[in-house]
Coordinates of N, CA and C and ligand atoms in Angstrom, one line a residue:
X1 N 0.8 -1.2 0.0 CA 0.0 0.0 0.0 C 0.9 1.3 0.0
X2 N 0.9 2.2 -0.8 CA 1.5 3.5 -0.6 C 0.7 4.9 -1.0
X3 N 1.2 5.5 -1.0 CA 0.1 7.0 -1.1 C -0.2 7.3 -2.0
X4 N 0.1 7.0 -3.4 CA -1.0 6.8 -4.8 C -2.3 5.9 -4.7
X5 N -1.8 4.9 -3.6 CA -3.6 4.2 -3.9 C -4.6 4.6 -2.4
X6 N -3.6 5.4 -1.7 CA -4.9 6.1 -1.2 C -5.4 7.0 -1.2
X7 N -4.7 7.8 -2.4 CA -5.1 8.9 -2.6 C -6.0 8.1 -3.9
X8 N -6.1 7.7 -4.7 CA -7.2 7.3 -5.7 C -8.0 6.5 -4.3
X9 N -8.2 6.0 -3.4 CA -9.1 5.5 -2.8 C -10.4 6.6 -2.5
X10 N -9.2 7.5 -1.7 CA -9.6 8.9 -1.4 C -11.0 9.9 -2.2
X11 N -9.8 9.8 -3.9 CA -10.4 10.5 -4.8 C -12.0 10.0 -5.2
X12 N -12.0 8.1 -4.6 CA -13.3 7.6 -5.6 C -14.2 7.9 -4.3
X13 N -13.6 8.0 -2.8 CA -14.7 8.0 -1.7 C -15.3 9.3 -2.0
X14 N -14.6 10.6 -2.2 CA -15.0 11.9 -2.3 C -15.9 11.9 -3.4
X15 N -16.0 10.8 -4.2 CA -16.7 11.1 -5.5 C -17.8 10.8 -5.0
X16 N -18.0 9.4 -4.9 CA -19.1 8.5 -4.4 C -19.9 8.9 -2.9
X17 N -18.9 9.2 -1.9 CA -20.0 9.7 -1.3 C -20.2 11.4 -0.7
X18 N -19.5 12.0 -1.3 CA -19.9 13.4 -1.1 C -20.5 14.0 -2.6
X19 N -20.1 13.4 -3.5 CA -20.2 14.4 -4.5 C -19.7 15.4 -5.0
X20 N -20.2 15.9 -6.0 CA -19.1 17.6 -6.2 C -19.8 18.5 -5.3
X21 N -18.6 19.9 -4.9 CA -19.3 20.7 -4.1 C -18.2 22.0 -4.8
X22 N -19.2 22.6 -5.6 CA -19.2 23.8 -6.3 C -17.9 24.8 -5.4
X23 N -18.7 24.9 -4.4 CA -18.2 26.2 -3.3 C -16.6 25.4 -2.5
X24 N -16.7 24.3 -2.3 CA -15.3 23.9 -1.4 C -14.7 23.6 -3.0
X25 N -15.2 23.3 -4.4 CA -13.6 23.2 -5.1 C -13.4 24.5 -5.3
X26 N -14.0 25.6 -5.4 CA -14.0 27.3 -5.6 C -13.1 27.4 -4.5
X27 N -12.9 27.6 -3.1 CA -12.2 27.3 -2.0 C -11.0 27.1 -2.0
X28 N -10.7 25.6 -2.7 CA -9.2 25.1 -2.9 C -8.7 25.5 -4.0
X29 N -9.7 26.4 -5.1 CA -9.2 26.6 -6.4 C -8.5 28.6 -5.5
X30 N -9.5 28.8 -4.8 CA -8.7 30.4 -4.6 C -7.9 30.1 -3.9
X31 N -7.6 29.0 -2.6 CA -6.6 28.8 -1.7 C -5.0 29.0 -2.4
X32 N -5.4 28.0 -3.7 CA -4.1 27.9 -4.4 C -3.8 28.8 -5.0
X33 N -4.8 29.7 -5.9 CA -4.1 30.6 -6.1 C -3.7 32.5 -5.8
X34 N -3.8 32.1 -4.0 CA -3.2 32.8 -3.3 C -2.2 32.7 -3.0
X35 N -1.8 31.6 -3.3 CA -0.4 31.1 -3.4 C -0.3 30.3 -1.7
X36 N -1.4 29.9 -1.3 CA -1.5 29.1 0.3 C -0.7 28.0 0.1
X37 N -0.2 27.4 1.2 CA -0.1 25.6 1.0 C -1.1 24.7 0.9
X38 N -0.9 23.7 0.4 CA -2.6 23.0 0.2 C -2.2 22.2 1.7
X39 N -2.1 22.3 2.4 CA -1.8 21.8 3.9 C -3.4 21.7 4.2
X40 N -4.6 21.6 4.0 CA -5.9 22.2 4.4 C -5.9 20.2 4.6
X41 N -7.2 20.0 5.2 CA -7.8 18.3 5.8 C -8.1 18.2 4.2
X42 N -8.0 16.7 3.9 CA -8.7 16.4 2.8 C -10.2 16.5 2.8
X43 N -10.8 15.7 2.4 CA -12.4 16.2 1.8 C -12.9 15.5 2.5
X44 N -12.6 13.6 2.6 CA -13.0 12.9 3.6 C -12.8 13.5 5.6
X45 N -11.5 14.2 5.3 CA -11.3 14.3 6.8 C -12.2 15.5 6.8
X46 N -12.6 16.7 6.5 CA -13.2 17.4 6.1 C -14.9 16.9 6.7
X47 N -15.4 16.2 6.1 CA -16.5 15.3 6.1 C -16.6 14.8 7.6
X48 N -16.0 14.0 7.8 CA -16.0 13.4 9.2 C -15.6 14.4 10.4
X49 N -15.0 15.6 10.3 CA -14.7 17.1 11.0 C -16.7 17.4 11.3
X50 N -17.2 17.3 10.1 CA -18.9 18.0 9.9 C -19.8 16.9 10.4
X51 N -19.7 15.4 10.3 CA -20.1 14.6 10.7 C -20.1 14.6 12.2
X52 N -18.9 15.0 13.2 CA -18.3 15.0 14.8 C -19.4 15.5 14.9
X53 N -19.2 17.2 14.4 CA -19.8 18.4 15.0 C -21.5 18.0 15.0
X54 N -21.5 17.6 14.2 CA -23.2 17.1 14.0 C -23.6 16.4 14.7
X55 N -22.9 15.2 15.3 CA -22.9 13.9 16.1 C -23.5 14.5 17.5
X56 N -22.5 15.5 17.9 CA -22.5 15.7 19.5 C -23.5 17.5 19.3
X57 N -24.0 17.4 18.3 CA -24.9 18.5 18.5 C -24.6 20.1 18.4
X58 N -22.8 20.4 17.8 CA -22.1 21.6 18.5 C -23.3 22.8 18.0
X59 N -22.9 23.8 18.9 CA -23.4 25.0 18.5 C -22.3 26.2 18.4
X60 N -21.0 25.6 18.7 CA -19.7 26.3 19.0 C -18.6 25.7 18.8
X61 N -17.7 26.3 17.8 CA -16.6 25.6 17.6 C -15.7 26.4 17.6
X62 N -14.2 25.9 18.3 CA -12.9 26.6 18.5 C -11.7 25.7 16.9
X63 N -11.4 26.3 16.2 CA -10.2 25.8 15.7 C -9.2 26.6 15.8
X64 N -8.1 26.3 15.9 CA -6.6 26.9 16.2 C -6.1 26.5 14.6
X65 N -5.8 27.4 13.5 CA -5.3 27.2 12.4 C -6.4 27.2 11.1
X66 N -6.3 28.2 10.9 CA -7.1 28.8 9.4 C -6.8 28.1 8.3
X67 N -5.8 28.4 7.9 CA -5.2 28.5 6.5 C -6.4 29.2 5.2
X68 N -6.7 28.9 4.8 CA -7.6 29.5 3.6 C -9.2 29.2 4.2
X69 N -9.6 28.5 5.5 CA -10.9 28.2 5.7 C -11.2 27.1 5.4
X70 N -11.1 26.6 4.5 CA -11.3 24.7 4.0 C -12.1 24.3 5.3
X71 N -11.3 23.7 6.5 CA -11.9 22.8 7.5 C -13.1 23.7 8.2
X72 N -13.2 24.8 8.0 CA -13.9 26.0 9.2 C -14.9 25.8 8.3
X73 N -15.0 25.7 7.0 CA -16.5 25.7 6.3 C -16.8 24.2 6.8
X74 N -16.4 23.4 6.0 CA -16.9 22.1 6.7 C -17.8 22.2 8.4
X75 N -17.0 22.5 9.2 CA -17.5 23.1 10.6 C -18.7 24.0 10.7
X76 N -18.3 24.9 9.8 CA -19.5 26.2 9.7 C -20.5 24.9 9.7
X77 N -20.7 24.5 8.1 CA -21.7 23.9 8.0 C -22.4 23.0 8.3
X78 N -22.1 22.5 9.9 CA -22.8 21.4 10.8 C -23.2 22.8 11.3
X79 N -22.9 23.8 11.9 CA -23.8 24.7 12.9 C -24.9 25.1 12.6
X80 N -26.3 25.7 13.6 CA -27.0 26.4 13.2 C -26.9 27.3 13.2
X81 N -27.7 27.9 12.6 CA -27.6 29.8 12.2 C -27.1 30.2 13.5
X82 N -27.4 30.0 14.2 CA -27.3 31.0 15.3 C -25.8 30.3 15.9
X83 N -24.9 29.6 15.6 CA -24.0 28.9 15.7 C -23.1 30.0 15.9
X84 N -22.1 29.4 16.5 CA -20.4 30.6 16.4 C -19.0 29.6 16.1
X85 N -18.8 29.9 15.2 CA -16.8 29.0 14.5 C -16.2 30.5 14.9
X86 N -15.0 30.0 15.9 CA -13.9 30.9 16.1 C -12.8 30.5 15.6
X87 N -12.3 31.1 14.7 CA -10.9 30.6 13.9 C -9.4 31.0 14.5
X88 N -8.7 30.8 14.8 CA -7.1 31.7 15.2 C -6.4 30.8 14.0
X89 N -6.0 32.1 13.4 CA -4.7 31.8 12.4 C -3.9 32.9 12.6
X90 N -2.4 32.5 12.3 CA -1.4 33.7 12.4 C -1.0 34.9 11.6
X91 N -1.2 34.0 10.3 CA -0.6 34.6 9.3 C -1.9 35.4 8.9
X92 N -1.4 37.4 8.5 CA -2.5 37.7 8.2 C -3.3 37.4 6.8
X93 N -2.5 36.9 5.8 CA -2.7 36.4 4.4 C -3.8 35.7 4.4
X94 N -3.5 34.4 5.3 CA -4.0 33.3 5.2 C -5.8 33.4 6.1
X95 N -5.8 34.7 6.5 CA -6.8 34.9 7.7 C -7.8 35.7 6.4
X96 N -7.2 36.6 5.7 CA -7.7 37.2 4.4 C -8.4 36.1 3.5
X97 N -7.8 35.4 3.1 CA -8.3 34.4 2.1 C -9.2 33.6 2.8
X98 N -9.2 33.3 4.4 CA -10.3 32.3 4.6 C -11.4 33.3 4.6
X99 N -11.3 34.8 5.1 CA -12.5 35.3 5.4 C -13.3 35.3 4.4
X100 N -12.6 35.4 3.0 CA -12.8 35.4 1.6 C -13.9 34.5 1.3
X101 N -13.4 32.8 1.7 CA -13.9 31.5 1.3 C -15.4 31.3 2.4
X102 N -15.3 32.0 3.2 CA -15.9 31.9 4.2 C -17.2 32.5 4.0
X103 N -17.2 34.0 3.4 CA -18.1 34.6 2.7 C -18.6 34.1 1.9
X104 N -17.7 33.1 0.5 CA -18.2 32.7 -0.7 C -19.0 31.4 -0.2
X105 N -18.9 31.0 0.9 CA -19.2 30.0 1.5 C -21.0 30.2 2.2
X106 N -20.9 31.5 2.7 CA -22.3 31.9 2.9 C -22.5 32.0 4.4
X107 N -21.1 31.7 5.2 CA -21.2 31.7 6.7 C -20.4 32.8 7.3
X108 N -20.1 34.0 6.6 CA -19.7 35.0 7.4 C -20.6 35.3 9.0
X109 N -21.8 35.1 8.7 CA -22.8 35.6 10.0 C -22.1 34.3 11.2
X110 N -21.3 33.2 11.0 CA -21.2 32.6 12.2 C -19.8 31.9 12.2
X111 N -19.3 32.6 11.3 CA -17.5 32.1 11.4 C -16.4 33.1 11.5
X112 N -15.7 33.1 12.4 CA -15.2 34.0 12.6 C -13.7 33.8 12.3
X113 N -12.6 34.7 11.8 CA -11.7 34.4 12.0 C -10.7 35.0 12.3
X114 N -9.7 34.9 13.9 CA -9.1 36.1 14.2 C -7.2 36.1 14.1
X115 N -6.8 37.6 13.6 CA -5.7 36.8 13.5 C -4.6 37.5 14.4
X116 N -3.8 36.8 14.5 CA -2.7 37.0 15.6 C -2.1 35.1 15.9
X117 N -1.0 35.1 17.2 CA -0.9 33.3 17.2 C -1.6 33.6 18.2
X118 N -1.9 31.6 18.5 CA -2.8 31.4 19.1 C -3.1 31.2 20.5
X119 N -1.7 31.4 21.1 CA -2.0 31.3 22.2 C -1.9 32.7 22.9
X120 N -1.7 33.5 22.5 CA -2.1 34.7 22.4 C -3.6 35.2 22.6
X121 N -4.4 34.7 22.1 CA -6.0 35.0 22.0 C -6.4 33.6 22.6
X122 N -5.8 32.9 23.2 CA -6.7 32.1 23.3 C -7.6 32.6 25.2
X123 N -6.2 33.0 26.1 CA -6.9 33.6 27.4 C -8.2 34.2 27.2
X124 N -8.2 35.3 26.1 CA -9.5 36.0 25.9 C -10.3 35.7 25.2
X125 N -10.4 34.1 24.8 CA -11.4 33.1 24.5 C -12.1 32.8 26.1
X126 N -11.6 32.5 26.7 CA -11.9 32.5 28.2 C -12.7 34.0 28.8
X127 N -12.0 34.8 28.5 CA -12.9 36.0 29.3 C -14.1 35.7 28.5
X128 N -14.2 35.9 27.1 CA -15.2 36.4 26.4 C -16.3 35.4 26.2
X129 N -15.9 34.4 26.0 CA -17.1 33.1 26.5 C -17.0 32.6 27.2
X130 N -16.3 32.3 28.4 CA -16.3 31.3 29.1 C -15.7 30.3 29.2
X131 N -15.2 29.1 30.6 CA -14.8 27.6 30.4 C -16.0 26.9 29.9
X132 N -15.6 25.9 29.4 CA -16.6 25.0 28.8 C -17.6 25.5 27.6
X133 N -17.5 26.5 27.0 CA -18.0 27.1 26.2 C -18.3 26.6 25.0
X134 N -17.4 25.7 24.6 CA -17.2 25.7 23.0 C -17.7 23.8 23.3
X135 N -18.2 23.7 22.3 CA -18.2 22.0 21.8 C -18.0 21.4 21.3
X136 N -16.5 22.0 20.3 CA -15.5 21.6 19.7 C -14.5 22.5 19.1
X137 N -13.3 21.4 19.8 CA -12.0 22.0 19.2 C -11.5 21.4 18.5
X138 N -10.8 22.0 17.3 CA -10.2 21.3 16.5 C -8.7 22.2 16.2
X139 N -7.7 21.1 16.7 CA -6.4 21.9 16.6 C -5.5 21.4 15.6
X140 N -5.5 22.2 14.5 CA -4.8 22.4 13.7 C -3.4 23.3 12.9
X141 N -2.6 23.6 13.8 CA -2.0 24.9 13.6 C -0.2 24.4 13.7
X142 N 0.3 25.3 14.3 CA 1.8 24.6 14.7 C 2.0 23.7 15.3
X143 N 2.2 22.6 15.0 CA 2.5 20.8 15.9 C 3.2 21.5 17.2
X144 N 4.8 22.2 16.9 CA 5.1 22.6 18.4 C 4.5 22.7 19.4
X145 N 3.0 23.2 19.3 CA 2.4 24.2 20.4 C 1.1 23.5 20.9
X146 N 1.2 21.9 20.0 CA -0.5 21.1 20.2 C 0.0 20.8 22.0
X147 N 0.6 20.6 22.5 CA 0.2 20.4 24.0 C -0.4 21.9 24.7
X148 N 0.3 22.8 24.5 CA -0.8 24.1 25.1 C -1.7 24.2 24.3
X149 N -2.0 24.0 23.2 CA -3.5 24.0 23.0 C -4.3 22.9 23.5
X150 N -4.0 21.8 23.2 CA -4.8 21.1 23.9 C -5.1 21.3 25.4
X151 N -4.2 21.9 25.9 CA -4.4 22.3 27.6 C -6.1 23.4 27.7
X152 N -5.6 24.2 26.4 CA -6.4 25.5 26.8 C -8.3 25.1 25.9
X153 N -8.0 24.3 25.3 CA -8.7 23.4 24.6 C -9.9 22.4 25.6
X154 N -8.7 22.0 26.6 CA -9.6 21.4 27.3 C -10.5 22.2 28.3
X155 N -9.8 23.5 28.6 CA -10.4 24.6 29.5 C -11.9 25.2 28.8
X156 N -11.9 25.6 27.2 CA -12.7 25.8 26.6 C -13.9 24.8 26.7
X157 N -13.7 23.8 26.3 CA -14.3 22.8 25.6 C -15.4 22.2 26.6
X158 N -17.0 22.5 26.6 CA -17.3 21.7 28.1 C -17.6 19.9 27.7
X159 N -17.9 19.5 29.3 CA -17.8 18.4 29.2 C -18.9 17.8 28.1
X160 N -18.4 16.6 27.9 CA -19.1 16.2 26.7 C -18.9 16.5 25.4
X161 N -18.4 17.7 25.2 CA -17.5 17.9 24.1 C -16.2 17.3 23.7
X162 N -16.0 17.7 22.3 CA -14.9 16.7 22.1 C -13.7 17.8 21.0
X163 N -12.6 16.8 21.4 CA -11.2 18.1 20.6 C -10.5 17.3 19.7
X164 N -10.5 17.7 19.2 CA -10.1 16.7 17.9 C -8.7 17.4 17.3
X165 N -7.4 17.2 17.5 CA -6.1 16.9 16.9 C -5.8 16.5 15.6
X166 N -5.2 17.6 15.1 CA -4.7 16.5 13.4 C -3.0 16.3 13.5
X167 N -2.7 15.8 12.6 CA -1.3 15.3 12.4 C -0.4 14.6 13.6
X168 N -1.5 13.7 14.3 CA -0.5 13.3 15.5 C 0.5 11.8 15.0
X169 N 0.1 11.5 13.7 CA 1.2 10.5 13.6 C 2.2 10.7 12.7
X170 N 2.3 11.5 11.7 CA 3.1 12.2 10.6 C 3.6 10.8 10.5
X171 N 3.6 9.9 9.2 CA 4.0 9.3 8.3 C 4.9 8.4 9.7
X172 N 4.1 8.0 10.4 CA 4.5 7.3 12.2 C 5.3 7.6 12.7
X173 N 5.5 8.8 12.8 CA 6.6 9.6 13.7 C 5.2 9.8 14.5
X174 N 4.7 9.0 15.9 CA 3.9 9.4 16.5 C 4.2 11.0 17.2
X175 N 3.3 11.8 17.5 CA 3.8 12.8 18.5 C 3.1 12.7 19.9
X176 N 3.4 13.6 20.3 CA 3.3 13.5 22.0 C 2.4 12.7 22.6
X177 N 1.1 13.4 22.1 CA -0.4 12.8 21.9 C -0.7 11.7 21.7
X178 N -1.4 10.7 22.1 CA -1.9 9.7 21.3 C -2.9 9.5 20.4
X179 N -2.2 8.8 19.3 CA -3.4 8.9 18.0 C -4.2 7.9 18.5
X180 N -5.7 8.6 18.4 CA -6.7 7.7 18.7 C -7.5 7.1 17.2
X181 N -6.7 7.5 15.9 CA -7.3 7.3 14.9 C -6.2 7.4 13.7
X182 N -5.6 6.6 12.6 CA -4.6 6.3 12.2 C -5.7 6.6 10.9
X183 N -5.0 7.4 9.5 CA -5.4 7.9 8.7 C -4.7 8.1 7.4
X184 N -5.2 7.4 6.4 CA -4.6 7.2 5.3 C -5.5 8.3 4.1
X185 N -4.5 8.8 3.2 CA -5.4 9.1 2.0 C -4.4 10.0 1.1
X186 N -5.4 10.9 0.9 CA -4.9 11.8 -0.3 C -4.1 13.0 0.6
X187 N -4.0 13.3 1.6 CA -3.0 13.4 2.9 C -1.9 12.5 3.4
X188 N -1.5 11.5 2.6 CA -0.4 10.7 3.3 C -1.0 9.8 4.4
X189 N -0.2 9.5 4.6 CA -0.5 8.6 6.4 C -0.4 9.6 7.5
X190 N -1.3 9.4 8.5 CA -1.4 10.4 9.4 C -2.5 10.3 10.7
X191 N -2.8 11.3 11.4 CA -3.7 10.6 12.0 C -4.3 11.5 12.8
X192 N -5.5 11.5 13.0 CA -6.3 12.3 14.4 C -6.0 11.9 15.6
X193 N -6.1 12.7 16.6 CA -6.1 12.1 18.3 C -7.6 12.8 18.1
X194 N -8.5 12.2 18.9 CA -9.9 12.5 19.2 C -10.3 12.3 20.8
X195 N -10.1 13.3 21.2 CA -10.6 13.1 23.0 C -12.3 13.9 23.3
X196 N -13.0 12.9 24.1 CA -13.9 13.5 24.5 C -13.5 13.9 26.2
X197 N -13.8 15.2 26.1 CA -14.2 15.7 27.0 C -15.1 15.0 28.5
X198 N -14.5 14.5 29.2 CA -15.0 13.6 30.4 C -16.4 14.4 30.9
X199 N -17.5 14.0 31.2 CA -18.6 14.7 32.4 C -18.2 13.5 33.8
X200 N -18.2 14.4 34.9 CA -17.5 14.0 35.8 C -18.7 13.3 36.3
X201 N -18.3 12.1 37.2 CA -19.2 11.0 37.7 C -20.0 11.7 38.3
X202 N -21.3 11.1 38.6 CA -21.9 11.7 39.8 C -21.0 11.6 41.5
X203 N -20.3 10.8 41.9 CA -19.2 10.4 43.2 C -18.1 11.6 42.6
X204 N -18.1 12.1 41.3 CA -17.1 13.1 41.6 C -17.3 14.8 41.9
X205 N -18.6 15.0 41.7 CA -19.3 16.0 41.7 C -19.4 16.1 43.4
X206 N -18.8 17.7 43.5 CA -19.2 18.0 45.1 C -20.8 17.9 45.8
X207 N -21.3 17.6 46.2 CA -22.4 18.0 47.1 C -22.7 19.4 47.5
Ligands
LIG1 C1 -2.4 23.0 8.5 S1 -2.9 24.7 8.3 C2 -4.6 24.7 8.8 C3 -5.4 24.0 7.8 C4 -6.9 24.2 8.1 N1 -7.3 23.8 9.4 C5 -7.7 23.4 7.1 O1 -7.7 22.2 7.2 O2 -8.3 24.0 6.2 C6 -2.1 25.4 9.7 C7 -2.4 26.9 9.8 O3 -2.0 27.3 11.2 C8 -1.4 28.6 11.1 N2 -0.6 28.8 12.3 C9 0.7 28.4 12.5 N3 1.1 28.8 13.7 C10 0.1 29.4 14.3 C11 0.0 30.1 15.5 N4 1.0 30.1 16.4 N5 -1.2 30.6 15.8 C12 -2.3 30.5 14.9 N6 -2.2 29.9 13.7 C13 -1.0 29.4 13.4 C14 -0.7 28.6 9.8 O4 -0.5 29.9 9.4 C15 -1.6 27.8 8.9 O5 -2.5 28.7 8.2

């Protein structure tokens, strides 16, 4: 098995069960030629990002890493209207072009994206909503920095929610994290960590 046949695996899943989508190939067609990296989740990982959020019901989502918007529409589009995607990306370019895709996308009213790094804005993720606020994270950004995010991730995130990690296996160079999900495709080998957020026993809850 090597990365040509999962990337045609990839190519025939995206066909067969998503279909075309007008607005996300418009997306990867302006990402690229902004000159972005195509570093964005593939279409399947993309899919199962919208499937999570949908699963556990979000009405709020934190991602750490923009790049052109790609994963934040996917996201947008499990919320309801009245939904909120908060985005942190660094780079101001890349914060441009997602606001861009994000517009063309139709979810300006509930995605947001701010720029500066991330751990920088994330404390005033906390004043401005709250712990437990968000009901899903998805961290995507500098590998360096995935343990303080996930720290601050988990502060966000209430229970029952869940934070979802990319690139924790890079072609099995595991990292820090444990992959809770090993991922092949048109992305290489690689893999999600997927942590739910614990709700504390009833015996752990004070009286
Ligand atoms: C892999 S890309 C994100 C891809 C995006 N989640 C998607 O799938 O469409 C990583 C992004 O994180 C941004 N980034 C890197 N370091 C960061 C930091 N310290 N704070 C916020 N964003 C950062 C990069 O500029 C880049 O746009």
């Amino acid at each position: 098995m090597d990365n040509q046949l999962w990337e045609k695996v990839d190519d025939y899943l995206e066909t067969a069960l998503d279909g075309r989508d007008d607005v996300l190939s418009e997306v990867l067609f302006s990402s690229r030629e902004a000159g972005l990296p195509a570093i964005q989740v593939s279409a399947m990982q993309g899919k199962f990002l919208h499937v999570l959020a949908r699963l556990i019901g979000a009405r709020r989502v934190l991602e750490i890493g923009a790049l052109g918007g790609y994963s934040a529409i996917w996201l947008g589009r499990a919320l309801p209207p009245e939904g909120k995607l908060v985005s942190l990306e660094v780079d101001a370019r890349h914060a441009e072009v997602a606001r861009a895709n994000i517009d063309r996308a139709g979810l300006s009213a509930l995605a947001e994206v701010r720029v500066g790094p991330a751990l920088a804005a994330l404390p005033g993720l906390v004043e401005e909503f709250g712990e437990g606020s968000f009901d899903l994270s998805f961290i995507d950004a500098d590998k360096r920095n995935n343990p303080a995010y996930f720290r601050w991730a988990l502060r966000l995130t209430r229970p029952g929610g869940a934070i979802v990690v990319d690139n924790v296996v890079r072609q099995g160079r595991v990292a820090d994290t444990a992959a809770a999900l090993q991922t092949v495709g048109s992305k290489g080998y690689d893999g999600f960590a997927i942590a739910f957020v614990g709700i504390p026993q009833p015996s752990e809850v004070a009286s």
